[in-house]
Amino acid sequence: MVRVGILANPDAGLGGRLGLKGSDGQAELARSKGAEDRSGPRLESMLRHFSRIHRGESRQIEWITSSGRMGTEWIPVDLEIGTTSEVHQSPGKTSASDTQDAVARLLEAGIDLLVYSGGDGTTRDIVASLSGSETPELPVIGVPSGVKMHSGCFASSPKAAAEVLSAWIHGDLLVSSTEVLDLDEDLYRKGKWVVRLYAEAFSPNSPRWMQGSKELIQTESEDEIIIGLSDHIGESIVEDGRLVIWGSGGTLREIGGNIGFELTTLGIDATVGSEQVGTDLAESGLIEILDSHEGPVTLLLSPMGGQGFLIGRGNLQLSPAVLSSIGIDNILGVVTPAKLLTVRSLRIETGDDSLDQEFAAKRYMKVLQGYRTTRILPVSVD
């Protein structure tokens, strides 16, 4: 009998499409603005995929969880994936202490592995609880559901988490240590990118399905490269009548500054010709601008160093509705040579299976790496 702990942070990821840059302390605000659950449905998606791909005796799996929104609410009753035991009661409103208390109850029940749905903040809470227990090296699998996931214990998607879990149950994967990273969200909302290493966690080792931790790319000055990228974008893309949507990140902010725009480092901005028409836009603001624009559109995105995510990490404002309105053929990656050393493919996770498959069907996407210099990178969709 394998005992799998399963836990959801019901508030994780709420602020993503609203451009709140994290959900720590923002849950009530996000819900008041109409935010919909993200973490629980993604946990349910993982379980449904697990039921389809797992080849084994489901009666030999016992799911240990919390009653309510931190657990049972997201476990589909129509799936035959084993038995479920409740060892914790979810409160109406949850906090970090509730996560830690739930983990403690799961550990007391003797779980062999913990699957959780949340973001980096949830990971920190879980690891804090594990570190004070008798099983600090208990393996964990994160279902990525936050706004930004920098830690290496996350699978690359809910489906990938199911694949990892199934392989681990079959004994096909070893467990190794990985980094637990998190942004300071207060500084993040002020436009400062401060990522800290908090601890280590232990996860099944699967380069195919696990995302790995974010890498901070430190190089000698790439000023000439940035100037070349700025010249190319300014000459060939920023033109009268063209709506340019600028993704987040320091590279694009610097390029925009060279052209004459004041872009946010961590938000999504929009320009038409030489005019800036949107700053730090939420999903609704992007849709409004797209609906009112009649000319060509280009979305500029810079992939995340190390992980390679182009869509699905730190830019949840780019919802399936926004991406469909833009059109996947109107997306251009922008990457410096130093970052290319850590990015072998462009990873995509839109949150919509049919849209993910449209990206997968492209197989390759073009990235701009210098003045009039492009490169083709493979698309990776789990």
GROMACS .gro file of C-alpha atoms in nm:
model
  382
    1MET     CA    1   0.000   0.000   0.000
    2VAL     CA    2   0.133   0.342  -0.102
    3ARG     CA    3   0.012   0.633   0.107
    4VAL     CA    4   0.012   0.958  -0.090
    5GLY     CA    5  -0.055   1.286   0.086
    6ILE     CA    6  -0.250   1.535  -0.122
    7LEU     CA    7  -0.297   1.900  -0.036
    8ALA     CA    8  -0.407   2.224  -0.202
    9ASN     CA    9  -0.347   2.585  -0.110
   10PRO     CA   10  -0.687   2.717  -0.227
   11ASP     CA   11  -0.559   3.075  -0.253
   12ALA     CA   12  -0.252   3.006  -0.466
   13GLY     CA   13  -0.240   3.179  -0.804
   14LEU     CA   14  -0.547   3.396  -0.747
   15GLY     CA   15  -0.365   3.718  -0.831
   16GLY     CA   16  -0.209   3.602  -1.158
   17ARG     CA   17  -0.455   3.717  -1.422
   18LEU     CA   18  -0.521   4.035  -1.223
   19GLY     CA   19  -0.155   4.133  -1.241
   20LEU     CA   20  -0.117   4.127  -0.860
   21LYS     CA   21   0.222   3.950  -0.893
   22GLY     CA   22   0.154   3.694  -0.625
   23SER     CA   23  -0.120   3.589  -0.388
   24ASP     CA   24   0.053   3.619  -0.050
   25GLY     CA   25  -0.182   3.834   0.159
   26GLN     CA   26  -0.383   3.919  -0.154
   27ALA     CA   27  -0.650   3.647  -0.156
   28GLU     CA   28  -0.941   3.860  -0.035
   29LEU     CA   29  -0.849   4.142  -0.272
   30ALA     CA   30  -0.818   3.900  -0.563
   31ARG     CA   31  -1.152   3.735  -0.491
   32SER     CA   32  -1.319   4.076  -0.456
   33LYS     CA   33  -1.197   4.153  -0.808
   34GLY     CA   34  -1.349   3.834  -0.945
   35ALA     CA   35  -1.051   3.598  -0.930
   36GLU     CA   36  -1.139   3.233  -0.984
   37ASP     CA   37  -0.985   2.930  -0.816
   38ARG     CA   38  -0.668   2.810  -0.986
   39SER     CA   39  -0.497   2.575  -0.743
   40GLY     CA   40  -0.782   2.335  -0.672
   41PRO     CA   41  -0.888   2.284  -1.035
   42ARG     CA   42  -0.527   2.216  -1.135
   43LEU     CA   43  -0.500   1.954  -0.860
   44GLU     CA   44  -0.818   1.795  -0.994
   45SER     CA   45  -0.671   1.803  -1.346
   46MET     CA   46  -0.361   1.622  -1.219
   47LEU     CA   47  -0.572   1.348  -1.058
   48ARG     CA   48  -0.783   1.299  -1.371
   49HIS     CA   49  -0.472   1.259  -1.584
   50PHE     CA   50  -0.326   1.021  -1.326
   51SER     CA   51  -0.637   0.804  -1.353
   52ARG     CA   52  -0.587   0.782  -1.730
   53ILE     CA   53  -0.216   0.702  -1.741
   54HIS     CA   54  -0.143   0.502  -1.425
   55ARG     CA   55  -0.103   0.134  -1.492
   56GLY     CA   56  -0.128  -0.037  -1.159
   57GLU     CA   57  -0.361  -0.162  -0.889
   58SER     CA   58  -0.547   0.149  -0.772
   59ARG     CA   59  -0.661  -0.032  -0.460
   60GLN     CA   60  -0.299  -0.023  -0.347
   61ILE     CA   61  -0.305   0.359  -0.324
   62GLU     CA   62  -0.443   0.547  -0.025
   63TRP     CA   63  -0.482   0.922  -0.059
   64ILE     CA   64  -0.438   1.102   0.274
   65THR     CA   65  -0.582   1.452   0.268
   66SER     CA   66  -0.776   1.735   0.428
   67SER     CA   67  -1.152   1.759   0.427
   68GLY     CA   68  -1.279   2.055   0.226
   69ARG     CA   69  -1.104   2.315   0.012
   70MET     CA   70  -0.753   2.202   0.101
   71GLY     CA   71  -0.823   1.850  -0.020
   72THR     CA   72  -1.140   1.650  -0.078
   73GLU     CA   73  -1.323   1.924  -0.269
   74TRP     CA   74  -1.081   1.868  -0.558
   75ILE     CA   75  -1.070   1.487  -0.557
   76PRO     CA   76  -1.320   1.369  -0.821
   77VAL     CA   77  -1.560   1.113  -0.677
   78ASP     CA   78  -1.605   0.948  -1.017
   79LEU     CA   79  -1.242   0.833  -1.038
   80GLU     CA   80  -1.130   0.488  -0.929
   81ILE     CA   81  -0.782   0.575  -0.810
   82GLY     CA   82  -0.779   0.424  -0.463
   83THR     CA   83  -0.921   0.502  -0.123
   84THR     CA   84  -0.929   0.842   0.047
   85SER     CA   85  -0.873   0.915   0.415
   86GLU     CA   86  -0.932   1.254   0.577
   87VAL     CA   87  -0.702   1.348   0.864
   88HIS     CA   88  -0.748   1.726   0.869
   89GLN     CA   89  -1.036   1.974   0.843
   90SER     CA   90  -0.991   2.270   0.608
   91PRO     CA   91  -1.083   2.606   0.764
   92GLY     CA   92  -1.294   2.863   0.581
   93LYS     CA   93  -0.997   3.094   0.529
   94THR     CA   94  -0.651   2.946   0.506
   95SER     CA   95  -0.307   3.072   0.603
   96ALA     CA   96   0.050   2.946   0.617
   97SER     CA   97  -0.013   2.796   0.961
   98ASP     CA   98  -0.306   2.595   0.821
   99THR     CA   99  -0.078   2.449   0.554
  100GLN     CA  100   0.182   2.356   0.813
  101ASP     CA  101  -0.082   2.205   1.042
  102ALA     CA  102  -0.224   1.999   0.755
  103VAL     CA  103   0.123   1.871   0.663
  104ALA     CA  104   0.180   1.770   1.025
  105ARG     CA  105  -0.144   1.568   1.024
  106LEU     CA  106  -0.048   1.400   0.695
  107LEU     CA  107   0.292   1.307   0.836
  108GLU     CA  108   0.130   1.158   1.145
  109ALA     CA  109  -0.077   0.942   0.910
  110GLY     CA  110   0.244   0.797   0.764
  111ILE     CA  111   0.244   0.928   0.407
  112ASP     CA  112   0.519   0.812   0.171
  113LEU     CA  113   0.509   1.117  -0.057
  114LEU     CA  114   0.326   1.451  -0.068
  115VAL     CA  115   0.160   1.597  -0.377
  116TYR     CA  116   0.060   1.959  -0.328
  117SER     CA  117  -0.089   2.233  -0.541
  118GLY     CA  118   0.039   2.586  -0.488
  119GLY     CA  119   0.331   2.818  -0.554
  120ASP     CA  120   0.668   2.897  -0.400
  121GLY     CA  121   0.508   3.034  -0.082
  122THR     CA  122   0.321   2.707  -0.033
  123THR     CA  123   0.646   2.519  -0.088
  124ARG     CA  124   0.818   2.720   0.182
  125ASP     CA  125   0.537   2.645   0.429
  126ILE     CA  126   0.553   2.273   0.351
  127VAL     CA  127   0.931   2.252   0.377
  128ALA     CA  128   0.920   2.442   0.707
  129SER     CA  129   0.683   2.179   0.842
  130LEU     CA  130   0.894   1.893   0.706
  131SER     CA  131   1.218   2.032   0.847
  132GLY     CA  132   1.084   2.007   1.201
  133SER     CA  133   0.953   1.654   1.154
  134GLU     CA  134   1.105   1.308   1.175
  135THR     CA  135   1.092   1.279   0.793
  136PRO     CA  136   1.258   1.597   0.658
  137GLU     CA  137   1.352   1.418   0.335
  138LEU     CA  138   0.998   1.310   0.249
  139PRO     CA  139   0.965   1.345  -0.131
  140VAL     CA  140   0.726   1.611  -0.262
  141ILE     CA  141   0.577   1.684  -0.603
  142GLY     CA  142   0.443   2.033  -0.667
  143VAL     CA  143   0.151   2.090  -0.904
  144PRO     CA  144   0.239   2.438  -1.038
  145SER     CA  145  -0.050   2.665  -0.943
  146GLY     CA  146   0.102   2.988  -0.815
  147VAL     CA  147   0.181   3.307  -1.002
  148LYS     CA  148   0.553   3.237  -1.014
  149MET     CA  149   0.722   2.905  -0.948
  150HIS     CA  150   1.100   2.926  -0.913
  151SER     CA  151   1.157   2.616  -0.701
  152GLY     CA  152   1.277   2.291  -0.851
  153CYS     CA  153   1.023   2.063  -0.682
  154PHE     CA  154   0.743   2.158  -0.922
  155ALA     CA  155   0.641   1.950  -1.218
  156SER     CA  156   0.613   2.150  -1.538
  157SER     CA  157   0.232   2.111  -1.552
  158PRO     CA  158  -0.052   1.923  -1.378
  159LYS     CA  159  -0.024   1.644  -1.635
  160ALA     CA  160   0.351   1.626  -1.579
  161ALA     CA  161   0.291   1.594  -1.203
  162ALA     CA  162   0.067   1.293  -1.272
  163GLU     CA  163   0.337   1.136  -1.488
  164VAL     CA  164   0.599   1.185  -1.216
  165LEU     CA  165   0.372   1.042  -0.948
  166SER     CA  166   0.288   0.734  -1.154
  167ALA     CA  167   0.654   0.671  -1.239
  168TRP     CA  168   0.754   0.713  -0.873
  169ILE     CA  169   0.487   0.467  -0.758
  170HIS     CA  170   0.622   0.214  -1.010
  171GLY     CA  171   0.973   0.264  -0.870
  172ASP     CA  172   1.107   0.416  -1.192
  173LEU     CA  173   1.241   0.741  -1.041
  174LEU     CA  174   1.504   0.814  -0.780
  175VAL     CA  175   1.465   1.101  -0.533
  176SER     CA  176   1.712   1.389  -0.528
  177SER     CA  177   1.743   1.726  -0.357
  178THR     CA  178   1.642   2.050  -0.523
  179GLU     CA  179   1.628   2.419  -0.433
  180VAL     CA  180   1.336   2.597  -0.270
  181LEU     CA  181   1.335   2.954  -0.401
  182ASP     CA  182   1.089   3.238  -0.355
  183LEU     CA  183   1.047   3.602  -0.444
  184ASP     CA  184   0.998   3.871  -0.185
  185GLU     CA  185   0.646   3.958  -0.301
  186ASP     CA  186   0.637   4.300  -0.133
  187LEU     CA  187   0.949   4.401  -0.326
  188TYR     CA  188   0.817   4.220  -0.634
  189ARG     CA  189   0.509   4.444  -0.640
  190LYS     CA  190   0.741   4.745  -0.626
  191GLY     CA  191   0.923   4.623  -0.936
  192LYS     CA  192   1.224   4.469  -0.760
  193TRP     CA  193   1.324   4.113  -0.841
  194VAL     CA  194   1.474   3.958  -0.528
  195VAL     CA  195   1.486   3.576  -0.533
  196ARG     CA  196   1.614   3.401  -0.223
  197LEU     CA  197   1.721   3.044  -0.154
  198TYR     CA  198   1.526   2.929   0.151
  199ALA     CA  199   1.589   2.558   0.185
  200GLU     CA  200   1.617   2.231  -0.001
  201ALA     CA  201   1.345   1.982  -0.075
  202PHE     CA  202   1.346   1.627  -0.208
  203SER     CA  203   1.158   1.529  -0.521
  204PRO     CA  204   1.151   1.247  -0.776
  205ASN     CA  205   1.423   1.322  -1.029
  206SER     CA  206   1.275   1.356  -1.377
  207PRO     CA  207   1.433   1.607  -1.618
  208ARG     CA  208   1.150   1.529  -1.861
  209TRP     CA  209   0.863   1.618  -1.628
  210MET     CA  210   1.007   1.832  -1.347
  211GLN     CA  211   1.073   2.198  -1.425
  212GLY     CA  212   1.398   2.255  -1.233
  213SER     CA  213   1.473   2.577  -1.048
  214LYS     CA  214   1.504   2.919  -1.205
  215GLU     CA  215   1.857   3.034  -1.282
  216LEU     CA  216   1.974   3.391  -1.242
  217ILE     CA  217   2.192   3.461  -1.544
  218GLN     CA  218   2.502   3.657  -1.447
  219THR     CA  219   2.736   3.752  -1.730
  220GLU     CA  220   2.973   4.017  -1.841
  221SER     CA  221   2.803   4.320  -1.990
  222GLU     CA  222   2.577   4.247  -2.286
  223ASP     CA  223   2.517   4.614  -2.359
  224GLU     CA  224   2.598   4.579  -2.728
  225ILE     CA  225   2.361   4.284  -2.763
  226ILE     CA  226   2.081   4.476  -2.589
  227ILE     CA  227   2.142   4.778  -2.812
  228GLY     CA  228   2.126   4.554  -3.118
  229LEU     CA  229   1.801   4.397  -3.001
  230SER     CA  230   1.662   4.744  -2.929
  231ASP     CA  231   1.756   4.869  -3.275
  232HIS     CA  232   1.597   4.568  -3.444
  233ILE     CA  233   1.271   4.594  -3.248
  234GLY     CA  234   1.260   4.972  -3.288
  235GLU     CA  235   1.316   4.952  -3.664
  236SER     CA  236   1.114   4.642  -3.753
  237ILE     CA  237   0.841   4.595  -3.492
  238VAL     CA  238   0.757   4.926  -3.325
  239GLU     CA  239   0.570   5.098  -3.607
  240ASP     CA  240   0.260   5.308  -3.658
  241GLY     CA  241  -0.055   5.103  -3.622
  242ARG     CA  242   0.111   4.796  -3.467
  243LEU     CA  243   0.012   4.697  -3.115
  244VAL     CA  244   0.313   4.559  -2.930
  245ILE     CA  245   0.251   4.375  -2.604
  246TRP     CA  246   0.563   4.362  -2.391
  247GLY     CA  247   0.612   4.067  -2.157
  248SER     CA  248   0.779   4.090  -1.819
  249GLY     CA  249   1.150   4.079  -1.744
  250GLY     CA  250   1.457   4.297  -1.725
  251THR     CA  251   1.568   4.232  -2.083
  252LEU     CA  252   1.248   4.364  -2.237
  253ARG     CA  253   1.234   4.654  -1.993
  254GLU     CA  254   1.584   4.763  -2.096
  255ILE     CA  255   1.502   4.726  -2.465
  256GLY     CA  256   1.184   4.929  -2.421
  257GLY     CA  257   1.378   5.197  -2.235
  258ASN     CA  258   1.626   5.225  -2.521
  259ILE     CA  259   1.335   5.281  -2.760
  260GLY     CA  260   1.177   5.544  -2.535
  261PHE     CA  261   0.917   5.357  -2.330
  262GLU     CA  262   0.888   5.328  -1.952
  263LEU     CA  263   0.801   4.962  -1.912
  264THR     CA  264   0.742   4.775  -1.589
  265THR     CA  265   0.998   4.507  -1.506
  266LEU     CA  266   0.745   4.257  -1.375
  267GLY     CA  267   0.423   4.350  -1.553
  268ILE     CA  268   0.272   4.338  -1.901
  269ASP     CA  269   0.271   4.665  -2.099
  270ALA     CA  270   0.139   4.773  -2.439
  271THR     CA  271   0.242   5.026  -2.703
  272VAL     CA  272   0.110   5.136  -3.040
  273GLY     CA  273   0.371   5.309  -3.250
  274SER     CA  274   0.553   5.554  -3.023
  275GLU     CA  275   0.263   5.575  -2.775
  276GLN     CA  276   0.243   5.368  -2.458
  277VAL     CA  277  -0.121   5.263  -2.429
  278GLY     CA  278  -0.109   5.031  -2.128
  279THR     CA  279   0.108   4.979  -1.821
  280ASP     CA  280   0.112   4.680  -1.584
  281LEU     CA  281  -0.199   4.536  -1.745
  282ALA     CA  282  -0.423   4.267  -1.601
  283GLU     CA  283  -0.602   4.014  -1.822
  284SER     CA  284  -0.909   4.238  -1.853
  285GLY     CA  285  -0.700   4.537  -1.961
  286LEU     CA  286  -0.523   4.332  -2.226
  287ILE     CA  287  -0.851   4.203  -2.366
  288GLU     CA  288  -0.993   4.556  -2.377
  289ILE     CA  289  -0.693   4.686  -2.572
  290LEU     CA  290  -0.694   4.389  -2.810
  291ASP     CA  291  -1.067   4.419  -2.877
  292SER     CA  292  -1.035   4.787  -2.966
  293HIS     CA  293  -0.727   4.747  -3.187
  294GLU     CA  294  -0.770   4.681  -3.559
  295GLY     CA  295  -0.411   4.661  -3.680
  296PRO     CA  296  -0.131   4.403  -3.650
  297VAL     CA  297  -0.023   4.269  -3.309
  298THR     CA  298   0.309   4.138  -3.180
  299LEU     CA  299   0.368   3.982  -2.838
  300LEU     CA  300   0.730   4.000  -2.719
  301LEU     CA  301   0.833   3.749  -2.453
  302SER     CA  302   1.162   3.656  -2.290
  303PRO     CA  303   1.193   3.296  -2.164
  304MET     CA  304   1.279   3.222  -1.801
  305GLY     CA  305   1.643   3.134  -1.751
  306GLY     CA  306   1.712   2.770  -1.669
  307GLN     CA  307   1.349   2.656  -1.685
  308GLY     CA  308   1.286   2.788  -2.036
  309PHE     CA  309   0.921   2.881  -1.976
  310LEU     CA  310   0.796   3.132  -2.230
  311ILE     CA  311   0.433   3.115  -2.115
  312GLY     CA  312   0.295   2.994  -1.783
  313ARG     CA  313   0.536   3.138  -1.527
  314GLY     CA  314   0.507   3.496  -1.403
  315ASN     CA  315   0.281   3.606  -1.689
  316LEU     CA  316  -0.060   3.458  -1.606
  317GLN     CA  317  -0.219   3.778  -1.737
  318LEU     CA  318  -0.158   3.617  -2.076
  319SER     CA  319  -0.461   3.394  -2.033
  320PRO     CA  320  -0.586   3.156  -2.304
  321ALA     CA  321  -0.836   3.425  -2.409
  322VAL     CA  322  -0.558   3.684  -2.444
  323LEU     CA  323  -0.326   3.448  -2.632
  324SER     CA  324  -0.603   3.339  -2.868
  325SER     CA  325  -0.683   3.702  -2.944
  326ILE     CA  326  -0.316   3.776  -3.017
  327GLY     CA  327  -0.264   3.460  -3.222
  328ILE     CA  328   0.023   3.221  -3.157
  329ASP     CA  329   0.191   3.313  -3.486
  330ASN     CA  330   0.229   3.670  -3.358
  331ILE     CA  331   0.454   3.578  -3.064
  332LEU     CA  332   0.826   3.649  -3.081
  333GLY     CA  333   1.077   3.536  -2.821
  334VAL     CA  334   1.359   3.771  -2.727
  335VAL     CA  335   1.669   3.621  -2.566
  336THR     CA  336   2.032   3.715  -2.512
  337PRO     CA  337   2.313   3.470  -2.598
  338ALA     CA  338   2.390   3.419  -2.228
  339LYS     CA  339   2.035   3.308  -2.153
  340LEU     CA  340   2.038   3.083  -2.459
  341LEU     CA  341   2.306   2.878  -2.286
  342THR     CA  342   2.044   2.769  -2.030
  343VAL     CA  343   1.738   2.746  -2.257
  344ARG     CA  344   1.721   2.440  -2.482
  345SER     CA  345   1.352   2.465  -2.564
  346LEU     CA  346   1.061   2.704  -2.516
  347ARG     CA  347   0.827   2.556  -2.258
  348ILE     CA  348   0.459   2.642  -2.285
  349GLU     CA  349   0.181   2.592  -2.032
  350THR     CA  350  -0.121   2.808  -2.113
  351GLY     CA  351  -0.369   2.632  -1.885
  352ASP     CA  352  -0.582   2.529  -2.184
  353ASP     CA  353  -0.521   2.186  -2.339
  354SER     CA  354  -0.639   2.276  -2.690
  355LEU     CA  355  -0.426   2.591  -2.699
  356ASP     CA  356  -0.126   2.396  -2.568
  357GLN     CA  357  -0.172   2.154  -2.857
  358GLU     CA  358  -0.173   2.443  -3.105
  359PHE     CA  359   0.168   2.543  -2.972
  360ALA     CA  360   0.285   2.181  -2.982
  361ALA     CA  361   0.177   2.154  -3.346
  362LYS     CA  362   0.411   2.442  -3.435
  363ARG     CA  363   0.705   2.234  -3.307
  364TYR     CA  364   0.940   2.533  -3.333
  365MET     CA  365   0.925   2.905  -3.255
  366LYS     CA  366   1.148   3.190  -3.360
  367VAL     CA  367   1.347   3.394  -3.109
  368LEU     CA  368   1.535   3.716  -3.170
  369GLN     CA  369   1.890   3.696  -3.031
  370GLY     CA  370   2.053   4.005  -3.182
  371TYR     CA  371   2.022   4.271  -3.450
  372ARG     CA  372   1.854   4.101  -3.747
  373THR     CA  373   1.961   3.768  -3.598
  374THR     CA  374   1.706   3.501  -3.513
  375ARG     CA  375   1.718   3.143  -3.402
  376ILE     CA  376   1.467   2.859  -3.405
  377LEU     CA  377   1.403   2.675  -3.078
  378PRO     CA  378   1.185   2.367  -3.025
  379VAL     CA  379   0.855   2.406  -2.843
  380SER     CA  380   0.801   2.188  -2.536
  381VAL     CA  381   0.446   2.119  -2.416
  382ASP     CA  382   0.382   1.856  -2.148
   0.00000   0.00000   0.00000
